[in-house]
């Protein structure tokens, strides 16, 4: 039987106006599907006119200017609908979805669906659950004592995955997908007997433990920053941020 990390996988990534999932907006997104390792991926891309200013700091990360998005991006409402439909299709086909730092991208998508579609991400997965594989959570649990950062660029270097166009949504999604395959192979003895559904449940537990550890580290260093233990989706949108 083919192990999940050698089988069909999908991956999702976004680029945004900032890092606050409650107030920032999606400016580009990509859904990448690969049926088997080494096969040509199928890529869906979306470019969004967010309808709000795009800070220079965000443009400096992904290169998408406010003017370019105004001229070439689509309105958010139909795009968010299409993205949710695309993710639901992958769930319906039983393909696990790779999302690097899932609570950020999936929560941001949820907030955009609420903002523009009066909907939520959870509504799309009431009958068929979304099975998420988060390379950051997996790597941090399986190689927990390795020092250093664990950004996508760092993980690509650690697992020998190429990333030629960082902060392009499609390039990042494909790289995250390849990292997950590499994590699966490196830790096959610990992962090959687990199904994607089992891993989804375990990652929620692992992420919560990782969040508690980070929160404790912040406390020891006098930092008041809060770490949300929820995974892969943060709790419902606070009324004040609607």
Coordinates of N, CA, C and O in Angstrom, one line a residue, residues 18-116:
X18 N -0.9 41.7 5.3 CA -0.2 41.8 6.6 C -0.4 40.5 7.3 O -0.7 39.5 6.7
X19 N -0.1 40.5 8.6 CA -0.1 39.3 9.4 C -1.2 39.2 10.5 O -1.1 38.2 11.3
X20 N -2.2 40.0 10.4 CA -3.3 40.0 11.4 C -4.4 39.3 10.7 O -5.1 39.8 9.8
X21 N -4.8 38.0 11.1 CA -5.8 37.3 10.4 C -7.2 37.9 10.6 O -8.1 37.6 9.8
X22 N -7.4 38.8 11.6 CA -8.7 39.3 11.8 C -8.9 40.6 10.9 O -10.1 40.9 10.6
X23 N -7.9 41.2 10.5 CA -8.1 42.5 9.8 C -7.4 42.5 8.4 O -7.8 43.3 7.5
X24 N -6.4 41.7 8.2 CA -5.7 41.8 6.9 C -6.4 41.0 5.9 O -7.3 40.2 6.2
X25 N -6.0 41.1 4.6 CA -6.8 40.6 3.5 C -5.8 39.7 2.6 O -4.6 39.9 2.5
X26 N -6.5 38.8 1.9 CA -5.7 38.0 0.9 C -5.6 38.8 -0.4 O -6.5 39.4 -0.9
X27 N -4.4 38.8 -1.0 CA -4.1 39.5 -2.2 C -3.8 38.5 -3.3 O -4.0 38.8 -4.5
X28 N -3.3 37.3 -3.0 CA -3.1 36.2 -4.0 C -3.2 34.9 -3.2 O -3.0 34.8 -2.0
X29 N -3.6 33.9 -4.0 CA -3.7 32.5 -3.4 C -3.4 31.5 -4.5 O -3.5 31.8 -5.7
X30 N -3.0 30.3 -4.1 CA -2.8 29.2 -5.0 C -3.2 27.9 -4.4 O -2.9 27.7 -3.2
X31 N -3.7 27.0 -5.2 CA -4.0 25.7 -4.9 C -3.2 24.8 -5.8 O -3.4 24.9 -7.0
X32 N -2.4 23.9 -5.3 CA -1.5 23.1 -6.1 C -1.9 21.6 -5.8 O -2.1 21.2 -4.6
X33 N -2.1 20.8 -6.8 CA -2.4 19.4 -6.7 C -1.4 18.6 -7.4 O -1.1 18.8 -8.6
X34 N -0.9 17.5 -6.7 CA 0.1 16.6 -7.3 C -0.4 15.2 -7.0 O -0.6 14.8 -5.9
X35 N -0.5 14.4 -8.1 CA -1.1 13.0 -7.9 C -0.1 12.1 -7.4 O -0.4 11.1 -6.7
X36 N 1.2 12.3 -7.6 CA 2.3 11.4 -7.2 C 3.6 12.2 -7.2 O 3.7 13.2 -7.9
X37 N 4.6 11.8 -6.4 CA 5.9 12.5 -6.4 C 6.5 12.5 -7.8 O 6.4 11.5 -8.6
X38 N 7.0 13.7 -8.2 CA 7.7 13.8 -9.5 C 6.7 14.1 -10.6 O 7.2 14.4 -11.7
X39 N 5.4 14.0 -10.5 CA 4.5 14.3 -11.5 C 4.3 15.8 -11.6 O 4.4 16.6 -10.6
X40 N 3.8 16.3 -12.8 CA 3.6 17.7 -13.0 C 2.4 18.1 -12.1 O 1.3 17.6 -12.3
X41 N 2.6 19.2 -11.3 CA 1.4 19.6 -10.5 C 0.4 20.4 -11.3 O 0.8 21.1 -12.3
X42 N -0.8 20.4 -10.9 CA -1.8 21.3 -11.5 C -2.0 22.5 -10.5 O -2.1 22.3 -9.3
X43 N -2.0 23.7 -11.1 CA -2.0 24.9 -10.3 C -3.1 25.8 -10.6 O -3.3 26.1 -11.8
X44 N -3.9 26.2 -9.6 CA -4.9 27.2 -9.7 C -4.4 28.4 -8.9 O -4.0 28.3 -7.8
X45 N -4.4 29.6 -9.6 CA -4.0 30.8 -9.0 C -5.1 31.9 -9.0 O -5.9 31.9 -9.9
X46 N -5.1 32.7 -7.9 CA -6.0 33.8 -7.8 C -5.3 35.1 -7.5 O -4.4 35.1 -6.6
X47 N -5.6 36.1 -8.1 CA -5.1 37.5 -7.8 C -6.3 38.3 -7.4 O -7.3 38.4 -8.1
X48 N -6.2 39.0 -6.2 CA -7.3 39.6 -5.6 C -7.1 41.1 -5.4 O -6.0 41.5 -4.9
X49 N -8.1 41.9 -5.8 CA -8.1 43.4 -5.4 C -8.7 43.4 -4.1 O -9.9 43.3 -4.0
X50 N -8.0 43.6 -3.0 CA -8.5 43.5 -1.7 C -9.5 44.6 -1.3 O -10.2 44.5 -0.3
X51 N -9.5 45.7 -2.0 CA -10.3 46.9 -1.7 C -9.9 47.7 -0.5 O -10.6 48.5 0.0
X52 N -8.7 47.4 0.0 CA -8.1 48.2 1.1 C -6.6 48.5 0.7 O -6.1 47.9 -0.2
X53 N -6.0 49.5 1.3 CA -4.6 49.8 1.0 C -3.7 48.6 1.2 O -3.9 47.8 2.1
X54 N -2.7 48.5 0.4 CA -1.7 47.4 0.6 C -0.4 48.1 1.1 O 0.3 48.9 0.4
X55 N 0.0 47.8 2.3 CA 1.2 48.5 2.9 C 2.4 48.2 2.2 O 2.6 47.1 1.6
X56 N 3.3 49.1 2.2 CA 4.6 48.9 1.5 C 5.4 47.8 2.0 O 6.1 47.1 1.3
X57 N 5.2 47.5 3.3 CA 5.9 46.4 3.9 C 5.4 45.0 3.3 O 6.2 44.1 3.1
X58 N 4.1 44.9 3.1 CA 3.6 43.7 2.5 C 4.1 43.6 1.0 O 4.5 42.5 0.6
X59 N 4.0 44.7 0.3 CA 4.5 44.7 -1.1 C 6.0 44.3 -1.1 O 6.4 43.5 -2.0
X60 N 6.8 44.7 -0.1 CA 8.2 44.3 -0.1 C 8.4 42.9 0.1 O 9.4 42.3 -0.3
X61 N 7.4 42.2 0.7 CA 7.5 40.7 0.8 C 7.1 40.0 -0.4 O 7.8 39.1 -1.0
X62 N 5.9 40.3 -1.0 CA 5.4 39.5 -2.1 C 5.5 40.2 -3.5 O 5.2 39.6 -4.5
X63 N 5.8 41.5 -3.5 CA 6.0 42.2 -4.7 C 4.7 42.7 -5.4 O 4.8 43.2 -6.5
X64 N 3.6 42.5 -4.8 CA 2.3 42.9 -5.4 C 1.9 44.3 -4.9 O 1.7 44.5 -3.7
X65 N 1.9 45.2 -5.8 CA 1.6 46.6 -5.4 C 0.1 46.8 -5.4 O -0.7 46.1 -6.1
X66 N -0.3 47.9 -4.8 CA -1.7 48.2 -4.7 C -2.2 48.6 -6.1 O -3.4 48.2 -6.5
X67 N -1.4 49.2 -6.9 CA -1.8 49.6 -8.3 C -2.0 48.3 -9.2 O -3.0 48.2 -9.9
X68 N -1.0 47.4 -9.0 CA -1.1 46.2 -9.8 C -2.4 45.4 -9.5 O -3.1 44.8 -10.4
X69 N -2.7 45.3 -8.2 CA -3.9 44.5 -7.8 C -5.1 45.2 -8.2 O -6.1 44.5 -8.6
X70 N -5.2 46.5 -8.2 CA -6.4 47.3 -8.6 C -6.6 47.1 -10.1 O -7.8 47.0 -10.5
X71 N -5.5 47.0 -10.9 CA -5.7 46.8 -12.3 C -6.0 45.3 -12.7 O -6.7 45.1 -13.7
X72 N -5.4 44.4 -12.0 CA -5.4 43.0 -12.4 C -6.1 42.0 -11.5 O -6.4 40.9 -11.9
X73 N -6.4 42.5 -10.3 CA -7.0 41.6 -9.3 C -8.5 41.5 -9.5 O -9.1 42.5 -10.0
X74 N -9.1 40.5 -9.0 CA -10.6 40.3 -9.0 C -11.1 40.7 -7.7 O -10.4 40.7 -6.7
X75 N -12.4 41.0 -7.6 CA -13.1 41.3 -6.4 C -13.1 40.1 -5.5 O -13.2 38.9 -5.9
X76 N -13.0 40.3 -4.2 CA -12.8 39.2 -3.2 C -13.9 38.2 -3.2 O -13.7 36.9 -3.1
X77 N -15.2 38.6 -3.3 CA -16.3 37.7 -3.0 C -16.3 36.5 -3.9 O -16.3 35.3 -3.4
X78 N -16.2 36.6 -5.2 CA -16.2 35.4 -6.1 C -14.9 34.6 -5.9 O -14.9 33.3 -6.0
X79 N -13.8 35.2 -5.6 CA -12.5 34.5 -5.4 C -12.6 33.6 -4.2 O -12.2 32.4 -4.2
X80 N -13.1 34.2 -3.1 CA -13.2 33.4 -1.8 C -14.1 32.2 -2.0 O -13.8 31.1 -1.5
X81 N -15.2 32.3 -2.8 CA -16.1 31.2 -3.1 C -15.3 30.2 -3.9 O -15.4 29.0 -3.6
X82 N -14.6 30.6 -4.9 CA -13.8 29.6 -5.7 C -12.8 28.9 -4.9 O -12.6 27.7 -5.1
X83 N -12.1 29.6 -4.0 CA -11.1 28.9 -3.2 C -11.7 27.9 -2.3 O -11.2 26.8 -2.2
X84 N -12.8 28.3 -1.6 CA -13.4 27.3 -0.7 C -13.9 26.1 -1.5 O -13.8 25.0 -1.0
X85 N -14.5 26.3 -2.7 CA -14.9 25.2 -3.5 C -13.7 24.3 -3.9 O -13.9 23.1 -3.9
X86 N -12.6 24.9 -4.2 CA -11.4 24.2 -4.6 C -10.9 23.3 -3.5 O -10.6 22.1 -3.6
X87 N -10.9 23.9 -2.3 CA -10.4 23.1 -1.1 C -11.4 22.0 -0.8 O -11.0 20.8 -0.4
X88 N -12.7 22.3 -0.9 CA -13.7 21.3 -0.6 C -13.7 20.1 -1.6 O -13.9 18.9 -1.3
X89 N -13.3 20.4 -2.9 CA -13.2 19.4 -3.9 C -12.0 18.5 -3.5 O -12.1 17.2 -3.7
X90 N -10.9 19.0 -3.0 CA -9.8 18.2 -2.6 C -10.2 17.3 -1.5 O -9.8 16.1 -1.4
X91 N -10.9 17.8 -0.5 CA -11.4 17.0 0.6 C -12.3 15.9 0.1 O -12.2 14.7 0.6
X92 N -13.2 16.2 -0.8 CA -14.1 15.2 -1.3 C -13.4 14.1 -2.1 O -13.9 13.0 -2.1
X93 N -12.3 14.4 -2.7 CA -11.5 13.4 -3.3 C -10.5 12.7 -2.4 O -9.8 11.8 -2.8
X94 N -10.5 13.0 -1.1 CA -9.7 12.4 -0.1 C -8.2 12.8 -0.2 O -7.4 12.1 0.4
X95 N -7.9 13.9 -0.8 CA -6.5 14.4 -0.8 C -6.2 15.2 0.4 O -6.9 16.2 0.6
X96 N -5.2 14.9 1.2 CA -4.8 15.8 2.2 C -4.3 17.1 1.7 O -3.8 17.2 0.6
X97 N -4.6 18.1 2.5 CA -4.2 19.5 2.1 C -3.0 20.0 2.9 O -3.1 20.1 4.1
X98 N -1.9 20.3 2.2 CA -0.7 20.8 2.9 C -0.9 22.3 3.1 O -1.1 23.0 2.1
X99 N -0.7 22.8 4.3 CA -0.8 24.2 4.5 C 0.3 24.6 5.5 O 0.2 24.2 6.7
X100 N 1.3 25.3 5.1 CA 2.4 25.8 6.0 C 1.8 26.8 7.0 O 1.2 27.8 6.6
X101 N 2.0 26.5 8.3 CA 1.4 27.4 9.3 C -0.1 27.6 9.1 O -0.6 28.7 8.9
X102 N -0.8 26.5 9.1 CA -2.2 26.4 8.7 C -3.1 27.4 9.5 O -4.0 28.0 8.8
X103 N -2.9 27.6 10.8 CA -3.8 28.6 11.4 C -3.8 30.0 10.8 O -4.8 30.7 11.0
X104 N -2.7 30.4 10.2 CA -2.7 31.7 9.5 C -3.6 31.7 8.3 O -4.5 32.4 8.1
X105 N -3.2 30.8 7.3 CA -3.8 30.9 6.0 C -5.3 30.5 6.1 O -6.2 31.1 5.4
X106 N -5.6 29.4 6.8 CA -7.0 28.9 6.9 C -7.9 29.9 7.7 O -9.0 30.1 7.3
X107 N -7.4 30.5 8.7 CA -8.2 31.4 9.5 C -8.4 32.7 8.7 O -9.5 33.2 8.7
X108 N -7.4 33.1 7.9 CA -7.6 34.3 7.1 C -8.6 34.0 6.0 O -9.5 34.9 5.8
X109 N -8.6 32.9 5.4 CA -9.6 32.5 4.4 C -11.0 32.5 5.1 O -12.0 33.0 4.5
X110 N -11.1 31.9 6.3 CA -12.4 31.9 7.0 C -12.9 33.3 7.2 O -14.1 33.6 7.0
X111 N -12.0 34.2 7.6 CA -12.5 35.6 7.9 C -12.9 36.3 6.6 O -13.8 37.1 6.6
X112 N -12.2 36.0 5.5 CA -12.6 36.5 4.2 C -13.9 36.0 3.7 O -14.8 36.7 3.2
X113 N -14.2 34.7 4.0 CA -15.5 34.2 3.6 C -16.6 34.8 4.5 O -17.7 35.1 4.0
X114 N -16.3 35.1 5.7 CA -17.3 35.7 6.6 C -17.5 37.2 6.1 O -18.7 37.7 6.1
X115 N -16.5 37.8 5.8 CA -16.5 39.2 5.4 C -17.3 39.4 4.1 O -18.1 40.4 3.9
X116 N -17.0 38.6 3.1 CA -17.5 38.8 1.7 C -18.6 37.8 1.3 O -19.3 38.1 0.3

